[in-house]
Short mmCIF file of C-alpha atoms and ligand atoms in Angstrom, two decimals:
data_model
loop_
_atom_site.label_atom_id
_atom_site.label_comp_id
_atom_site.label_asym_id
_atom_site.label_seq_id
_atom_site.Cartn_x
_atom_site.Cartn_y
_atom_site.Cartn_z
CA MET A 123 12.91 -15.57 -16.61
CA LYS A 124 9.64 -17.47 -16.81
CA THR A 125 7.29 -16.49 -14.00
CA ASP A 126 5.47 -19.41 -12.38
CA PHE A 127 1.80 -18.52 -11.84
CA LEU A 128 0.80 -20.56 -8.79
CA ASP A 129 -2.51 -21.30 -7.06
CA ALA A 130 -2.68 -21.46 -3.27
CA THR A 131 -2.62 -25.23 -2.76
CA LYS A 132 -0.18 -26.83 -0.31
CA GLN A 133 1.83 -28.16 -3.23
CA SER A 134 2.15 -24.69 -4.79
CA LEU A 135 3.21 -23.17 -1.48
CA LYS A 136 5.98 -25.76 -1.33
CA ILE A 137 7.14 -24.79 -4.83
CA ALA A 138 7.07 -21.11 -3.86
CA ALA A 139 8.96 -21.82 -0.61
CA ASP A 140 11.61 -23.67 -2.62
CA TYR A 141 12.10 -20.63 -4.84
CA LEU A 142 12.56 -18.49 -1.72
CA LYS A 143 15.07 -20.92 -0.26
CA LYS A 144 17.00 -20.70 -3.53
CA GLN A 145 17.18 -16.90 -3.11
CA GLU A 146 14.52 -16.24 -5.74
CA VAL A 147 11.68 -13.72 -5.45
CA VAL A 148 7.99 -14.66 -5.13
CA ALA A 149 4.87 -12.46 -4.97
CA PHE A 150 2.25 -13.48 -2.42
CA PRO A 151 -1.07 -12.19 -1.07
CA THR A 152 -1.41 -10.39 2.26
CA GLU A 153 -4.51 -8.77 3.72
CA THR A 154 -3.32 -5.30 2.63
CA VAL A 155 -1.72 -5.62 -0.83
CA TYR A 156 0.39 -8.27 -2.60
CA GLY A 157 3.97 -8.44 -1.37
CA LEU A 158 7.16 -9.26 -3.27
CA GLY A 159 9.03 -11.60 -0.94
CA ALA A 160 12.64 -12.72 -0.66
CA ASP A 161 14.86 -14.11 2.12
CA ALA A 162 15.52 -11.08 4.33
CA THR A 163 18.83 -12.51 5.51
CA SER A 164 20.27 -12.82 1.99
CA GLU A 165 21.80 -9.81 0.23
CA VAL A 166 21.58 -11.68 -3.08
CA ALA A 167 17.86 -12.44 -2.70
CA VAL A 168 17.01 -8.93 -1.49
CA SER A 169 18.89 -7.31 -4.36
CA LYS A 170 16.51 -9.13 -6.74
CA ILE A 171 13.52 -7.35 -5.15
CA PHE A 172 15.06 -3.92 -5.78
CA LYS A 173 15.94 -4.91 -9.33
CA ALA A 174 12.50 -6.35 -10.23
CA LYS A 175 10.66 -3.30 -8.87
CA GLY A 176 13.14 -0.68 -9.99
CA ARG A 177 13.11 0.52 -6.39
CA PRO A 178 15.62 3.11 -5.13
CA ALA A 179 18.13 1.43 -2.81
CA ASP A 180 17.64 4.02 -0.05
CA ASN A 181 14.03 2.96 0.59
CA PRO A 182 14.04 0.21 3.26
CA LEU A 183 11.85 -2.91 3.17
CA ILE A 184 9.48 -4.46 5.71
CA VAL A 185 10.46 -7.85 7.14
CA HIS A 186 7.51 -10.29 7.32
CA VAL A 187 7.39 -13.01 9.95
CA HIS A 188 4.59 -15.40 10.90
CA HIS A 189 4.61 -15.23 14.71
CA PRO A 190 5.14 -12.41 17.26
CA GLN A 191 7.88 -14.39 19.03
CA GLN A 192 10.03 -14.18 15.91
CA ILE A 193 10.27 -10.40 16.23
CA ASN A 194 12.82 -10.94 19.02
CA HIS A 195 15.23 -12.53 16.55
CA TYR A 196 15.74 -9.27 14.64
CA VAL A 197 15.63 -6.48 17.23
CA THR A 198 17.78 -5.38 20.16
CA GLU A 199 14.82 -4.78 22.48
CA ILE A 200 11.05 -4.42 22.57
CA PRO A 201 10.00 -1.44 24.74
CA ALA A 202 6.80 -1.90 26.80
CA ILE A 203 4.70 0.36 24.53
CA ALA A 204 5.90 -1.51 21.46
CA GLN A 205 4.94 -4.81 23.10
CA LYS A 206 1.42 -3.46 23.67
CA LEU A 207 1.16 -2.53 20.00
CA ILE A 208 2.45 -5.94 18.96
CA ASP A 209 -0.01 -7.75 21.24
CA THR A 210 -2.93 -5.70 19.91
CA PHE A 211 -2.29 -5.26 16.20
CA MET A 212 -0.05 -8.10 15.06
CA PRO A 213 -0.94 -10.10 13.00
CA GLY A 214 -2.67 -7.31 11.09
CA PRO A 215 -2.19 -4.32 8.77
CA PHE A 216 0.41 -2.83 11.11
CA THR A 217 4.19 -2.51 10.81
CA ILE A 218 6.41 -1.76 13.77
CA ILE A 219 9.86 -0.18 13.57
CA LEU A 220 12.34 -1.21 16.25
CA LYS A 221 16.11 -1.11 16.72
CA SER A 222 17.71 -3.71 14.46
CA ASN A 223 20.19 -6.24 15.84
CA GLY A 224 21.76 -6.51 12.40
CA LYS A 225 20.54 -10.04 11.58
CA VAL A 226 18.72 -9.02 8.38
CA ALA A 227 20.64 -8.03 5.26
CA SER A 228 21.80 -4.41 5.38
CA THR A 229 20.06 -3.76 2.04
CA VAL A 230 16.71 -4.52 3.75
CA THR A 231 17.12 -1.67 6.21
CA ALA A 232 18.90 0.54 3.67
CA GLY A 233 21.74 0.84 6.15
CA LEU A 234 19.54 2.20 8.98
CA ASP A 235 19.92 0.93 12.54
CA THR A 236 16.19 0.19 12.68
CA VAL A 237 14.10 -2.57 11.11
CA ALA A 238 10.41 -2.63 10.10
CA ILE A 239 8.53 -5.82 10.97
CA ARG A 240 5.04 -7.02 10.08
CA ILE A 241 2.96 -10.18 10.52
CA PRO A 242 0.43 -10.42 7.71
CA ASP A 243 -3.06 -11.51 8.70
CA HIS A 244 -3.57 -13.66 5.63
CA PRO A 245 -3.64 -17.47 5.70
CA ILE A 246 -1.68 -17.85 2.45
CA GLY A 247 0.91 -15.18 3.24
CA ARG A 248 1.53 -16.63 6.69
CA ALA A 249 1.58 -20.23 5.44
CA LEU A 250 4.23 -19.28 2.88
CA ILE A 251 6.47 -17.64 5.49
CA GLN A 252 6.10 -20.73 7.67
CA GLU A 253 6.76 -23.15 4.84
CA ALA A 254 9.89 -21.24 3.73
CA ASN A 255 10.94 -20.92 7.37
CA LEU A 256 12.53 -17.57 6.54
CA PRO A 257 11.88 -13.93 7.40
CA LEU A 258 10.65 -12.38 4.15
CA ALA A 259 11.61 -8.88 3.08
CA ALA A 260 8.58 -7.77 1.08
CA PRO A 261 7.61 -4.44 -0.41
CA SER A 262 4.37 -4.09 -2.34
CA ALA A 263 4.63 -6.19 -5.53
CA ASN A 264 4.31 -3.35 -8.06
CA LEU A 265 6.78 -1.53 -10.24
CA SER A 266 8.14 1.41 -8.26
CA GLY A 267 5.87 4.43 -8.64
CA LYS A 268 2.77 2.45 -9.66
CA PRO A 269 -0.29 1.71 -7.52
CA SER A 270 0.17 -1.26 -5.19
CA PRO A 271 -1.33 -4.54 -6.45
CA THR A 272 -4.54 -5.83 -4.90
CA THR A 273 -4.90 -8.83 -7.25
CA ALA A 274 -2.46 -11.39 -8.67
CA LYS A 275 -3.30 -10.04 -12.11
CA HIS A 276 -1.94 -6.61 -11.12
CA VAL A 277 1.33 -8.28 -10.08
CA PHE A 278 1.45 -10.25 -13.30
CA HIS A 279 0.97 -7.04 -15.28
CA ASP A 280 3.91 -5.30 -13.57
CA LEU A 281 6.36 -8.15 -12.94
CA ASP A 282 5.77 -11.03 -15.36
CA GLY A 283 9.16 -12.31 -16.55
CA LYS A 284 11.01 -10.51 -13.75
CA ILE A 285 10.31 -12.78 -10.76
CA ALA A 286 10.25 -16.55 -10.10
CA GLY A 287 6.62 -16.88 -9.04
CA ILE A 288 3.26 -15.32 -8.17
CA ILE A 289 0.83 -16.98 -5.77
CA ASP A 290 -2.77 -16.14 -6.62
CA GLY A 291 -4.82 -15.70 -3.46
CA GLY A 292 -7.62 -13.60 -4.94
CA ALA A 293 -8.26 -9.93 -4.17
CA THR A 294 -6.74 -8.56 -0.95
CA GLY A 295 -9.09 -7.33 1.79
CA VAL A 296 -7.89 -4.00 3.23
CA GLY A 297 -6.62 -2.70 -0.13
CA LEU A 298 -4.16 -0.13 1.30
CA GLU A 299 -0.78 -0.88 2.87
CA SER A 300 -0.12 -1.35 6.57
CA THR A 301 0.23 1.50 9.05
CA VAL A 302 3.94 2.04 9.72
CA VAL A 303 4.76 3.07 13.30
CA ASP A 304 8.21 3.96 14.61
CA ALA A 305 8.31 2.64 18.18
CA THR A 306 11.97 3.40 18.91
CA GLY A 307 11.31 6.66 20.79
CA ASP A 308 9.28 7.51 23.93
CA ILE A 309 6.17 8.35 21.92
CA PRO A 310 5.46 6.19 18.86
CA VAL A 311 5.26 8.02 15.53
CA ILE A 312 3.05 7.10 12.56
CA LEU A 313 5.26 7.28 9.46
CA ARG A 314 2.59 6.03 7.06
CA PRO A 315 -1.17 5.91 7.73
CA GLY A 316 -2.73 2.60 6.75
CA GLY A 317 -5.06 -0.23 7.70
CA ILE A 318 -4.90 0.49 11.46
CA THR A 319 -6.09 4.01 12.22
CA LYS A 320 -4.53 6.62 14.54
CA HIS A 321 -7.66 6.43 16.66
CA GLN A 322 -7.30 2.66 17.10
CA ILE A 323 -3.66 3.12 18.19
CA GLU A 324 -4.56 5.91 20.62
CA LYS A 325 -7.11 3.66 22.28
CA VAL A 326 -4.32 1.23 23.14
CA ILE A 327 -1.36 3.45 24.10
CA GLY A 328 -2.92 6.86 24.77
CA SER A 329 -0.88 9.02 22.47
CA VAL A 330 0.80 8.63 19.12
CA GLU A 331 2.37 11.30 16.92
CA LEU A 332 2.00 11.85 13.21
CA ALA A 333 5.31 12.24 11.35
CA SER A 334 5.76 15.91 10.52
CA ALA A 335 5.67 15.21 6.77
CA LEU A 336 2.13 13.84 7.23
CA LYS A 337 0.89 16.84 9.19
CA GLU A 338 1.36 19.30 6.38
CA GLU A 339 -1.68 19.74 4.26
CA GLN A 340 -0.73 18.39 0.91
CA PRO A 341 -2.57 20.33 -1.77
CA LYS A 342 -0.79 20.01 -5.09
CA SER A 343 0.27 22.88 -7.24
CA PRO A 344 -0.23 22.19 -10.93
CA GLY A 345 2.50 20.12 -12.50
CA MET A 346 3.96 19.03 -9.18
CA LYS A 347 4.75 15.33 -9.44
CA TYR A 348 5.11 12.71 -6.75
CA ASN A 349 6.40 9.50 -8.16
CA HIS A 350 3.93 7.30 -6.25
CA TYR A 351 0.80 5.24 -6.95
CA GLU A 352 0.52 6.92 -10.33
CA PRO A 353 -2.03 5.89 -12.94
CA ASP A 354 -0.99 6.49 -16.57
CA ALA A 355 -3.37 9.45 -17.01
CA PRO A 356 -2.97 12.49 -14.72
CA LEU A 357 -5.15 12.32 -11.61
CA TYR A 358 -6.86 15.44 -10.27
CA LEU A 359 -8.54 15.51 -6.87
CA VAL A 360 -11.81 17.43 -6.83
CA ASP A 361 -12.95 18.95 -3.56
CA GLY A 362 -16.53 20.08 -3.88
CA GLU A 363 -20.19 19.36 -4.44
CA HIS A 364 -21.58 17.59 -7.50
CA ASP A 365 -22.21 20.78 -9.46
CA PHE A 366 -18.57 21.84 -9.01
CA PHE A 367 -17.46 18.32 -9.98
CA GLN A 368 -19.62 18.43 -13.12
CA GLU A 369 -18.21 21.86 -14.01
CA LYS A 370 -14.70 20.36 -13.96
CA ILE A 371 -15.77 17.37 -16.08
CA ASP A 372 -17.36 19.73 -18.62
CA HIS A 373 -14.26 21.93 -18.59
CA PHE A 374 -11.93 19.07 -19.59
CA GLN A 375 -14.41 17.57 -22.06
CA ALA A 376 -14.58 20.96 -23.76
CA GLN A 377 -10.81 20.57 -24.36
CA GLY A 378 -11.56 17.32 -26.19
CA LYS A 379 -10.42 15.12 -23.30
CA LYS A 380 -12.00 11.83 -22.28
CA VAL A 381 -12.71 12.22 -18.59
CA GLY A 382 -12.62 9.33 -16.12
CA VAL A 383 -14.09 9.64 -12.64
CA ILE A 384 -13.42 7.74 -9.42
CA ALA A 385 -16.24 8.40 -6.98
CA THR A 386 -18.76 6.88 -4.60
CA LYS A 387 -22.49 7.02 -4.22
CA PRO A 388 -24.28 9.39 -4.03
CA LEU A 389 -21.91 11.65 -6.06
CA ILE A 390 -21.36 9.12 -8.84
CA ASP A 391 -25.10 9.08 -9.61
CA GLN A 392 -25.22 12.87 -9.79
CA ILE A 393 -22.57 13.44 -12.46
CA ASN A 394 -21.92 12.50 -16.09
CA ALA A 395 -18.44 11.64 -17.34
CA ASP A 396 -16.97 9.45 -20.11
CA ILE A 397 -15.90 6.58 -17.85
CA CYS A 398 -16.85 6.15 -14.19
CA TYR A 399 -15.41 3.79 -11.61
CA ALA A 400 -17.64 3.29 -8.56
CA CYS A 401 -15.84 2.83 -5.25
CA GLY A 402 -18.91 1.94 -3.21
CA ASN A 403 -20.69 4.31 -0.87
CA ARG A 404 -19.26 7.43 0.76
CA ASN A 405 -20.48 6.27 4.17
CA ASN A 406 -18.31 3.12 3.92
CA LEU A 407 -14.69 4.25 3.60
CA SER A 408 -13.34 0.72 4.10
CA GLU A 409 -14.90 -0.16 0.77
CA VAL A 410 -13.25 2.87 -0.84
CA ALA A 411 -9.89 1.74 0.59
CA ALA A 412 -10.38 -1.78 -0.75
CA LYS A 413 -11.15 -0.51 -4.25
CA LEU A 414 -8.84 2.50 -4.59
CA TYR A 415 -5.78 0.87 -6.20
CA PHE A 416 -8.05 -1.26 -8.35
CA ALA A 417 -9.67 1.96 -9.58
CA LEU A 418 -6.33 3.66 -10.33
CA ARG A 419 -5.20 0.67 -12.38
CA TYR A 420 -8.58 0.26 -14.07
CA PHE A 421 -8.13 3.51 -15.99
CA ASN A 422 -4.85 2.30 -17.52
CA ASP A 423 -6.94 -0.03 -19.68
CA THR A 424 -9.25 2.77 -20.85
CA ASN A 425 -8.81 5.75 -23.15
CA ALA A 426 -9.26 8.26 -20.31
CA ASP A 427 -7.03 11.34 -20.80
CA ILE A 428 -7.57 12.61 -17.27
CA ILE A 429 -8.98 11.11 -14.07
CA LEU A 430 -10.96 13.16 -11.57
CA ALA A 431 -11.33 11.70 -8.08
CA GLU A 432 -13.62 12.55 -5.20
CA THR A 433 -11.93 13.40 -1.87
CA TYR A 434 -12.81 12.02 1.58
CA PRO A 435 -12.75 13.18 5.21
CA ASN A 436 -9.19 13.01 6.55
CA GLN A 437 -10.09 10.79 9.49
CA GLU A 438 -10.13 7.11 10.40
CA ILE A 439 -9.27 5.06 7.29
CA GLY A 440 -9.92 8.25 5.28
CA GLU A 441 -6.51 9.43 6.48
CA ALA A 442 -4.78 6.57 4.61
CA ILE A 443 -7.03 7.01 1.56
CA MET A 444 -6.25 10.74 1.32
CA ASN A 445 -2.54 10.10 1.90
CA ARG A 446 -2.44 7.79 -1.14
CA LEU A 447 -4.69 9.99 -3.28
CA ASN A 448 -2.55 13.05 -2.54
CA LYS A 449 0.58 11.14 -3.54
CA ALA A 450 -1.02 9.81 -6.71
CA ALA A 451 -2.43 13.18 -7.77
CA THR A 452 -0.85 15.81 -9.97
CA ASN A 453 -3.36 18.48 -9.06
CA HIS A 454 -6.02 19.39 -6.50
CA LEU A 455 -9.07 21.41 -7.58
CA LYS A 456 -10.84 23.08 -4.70
CA GLN A 457 -14.19 24.80 -4.58
CA ASN A 458 -14.08 28.18 -2.88
CA ILE A 459 -16.88 27.82 -0.38
O1 LIG B 617 1.00 -3.55 3.78
C1 LIG B 617 2.21 -3.43 3.61
O2 LIG B 617 2.95 -2.87 4.44
C2 LIG B 617 2.81 -4.06 2.33
C3 LIG B 617 2.63 -5.57 2.41
C4 LIG B 617 3.26 -6.27 1.23
O3 LIG B 617 3.11 -6.05 3.62
N1 LIG B 617 4.19 -3.69 2.19
C5 LIG B 617 4.57 -2.44 1.86
O4 LIG B 617 5.93 -2.31 1.67
O5 LIG B 617 3.80 -1.54 1.71
P1 LIG B 617 6.59 -1.03 0.96
O6 LIG B 617 8.01 -1.40 0.77
O7 LIG B 617 5.82 -0.70 -0.24
O8 LIG B 617 6.52 0.07 2.03
C6 LIG B 617 7.33 0.01 3.18
C7 LIG B 617 7.37 1.33 3.89
C8 LIG B 617 8.13 2.35 3.09
O9 LIG B 617 7.47 3.61 3.20
C9 LIG B 617 9.49 2.36 3.80
O10 LIG B 617 10.14 3.59 3.65
C10 LIG B 617 9.07 2.12 5.24
O11 LIG B 617 8.01 1.19 5.16
N2 LIG B 617 10.16 1.53 6.06
C11 LIG B 617 10.66 0.28 5.98
N3 LIG B 617 11.66 0.11 6.87
C12 LIG B 617 11.80 1.28 7.53
C13 LIG B 617 12.66 1.75 8.58
N4 LIG B 617 13.59 0.98 9.13
N5 LIG B 617 12.51 3.02 8.99
C14 LIG B 617 11.56 3.82 8.44
N6 LIG B 617 10.71 3.44 7.45
C15 LIG B 617 10.83 2.18 7.01
MG1 LIG B 618 4.94 0.19 -1.93
#
């Protein structure tokens, strides 16, 4: 299949919307990462998403709509707390899980009785949903297991020839996926940390739980592999001061390895490695979030044999950053302080 590389003009959006209406798959920008959209009510269209990404069928998709009122079309009810969350965070980097009324294709929800819904806060993403006049099932537009795409070029790299079109809307803003919150129980539960922080949610509804899988500390034992957000070279997280970091760089260089580093100022100015990718300043974690996936993909075009990454405080947006880094990493090197 030839993939149509589209700009974000009105005319292009019409072409993209026509693909969607014909049950084809189109990648589009959102404020978090690029999404891979298809008509959420069509089993045929949705199956093309799973095929293009190589995504396991038991991992459900988020349904994207352009207006809060549309949420009602796909759920049995909206509890009061959920409504508060919707009013505060949607549109935005926030996904709400509610009881499904069965109107979206069963492959979207992977057979669950719940459905995840999001309203992207991106003019192009929203305009596309409106133009197509369809709810769009859309996972991140990467090959399964790879870092999510934050530019159209990333999507092109992973999915050229496998999907009908890609709309280029420039680099995304937040850089990490939405926060996924299950609002079907009495107390909402964060299933995936993301662009909206736990603290922001607590300010609105008082209390929110973290899914138990997120509460465990996630240090990696050597060789342990999570098939998520993975760069081609193994990624090691390094917890420690610059001298400890340099010791690790020297250690791998002594084995003849080319060492890549993902870090922020001031650390990045205090160490020497073969290839460095600067993710901004440590006191601005939003910038780190925006650049993280870009950094992971950057090293695929280098000859780095191993990537060492700085770690960040596990709070505010740092919680989402560390969640992704832990999933991407094969090892975690800690300084004994
Ligand atoms: O920012 C984002 O959320 C991006 C953009 C494109 O909107 N999308 C995204 O989709 O990250 P994806 O498919 O990569 O991640 C969706 C997450 C998965 O962890 C999936 O398991 C979870 O949401 N999910 C979807 N439906 C669910 C449901 N009914 N119950 C529990 N988890 C669900
Ligand atoms: Mg994804």
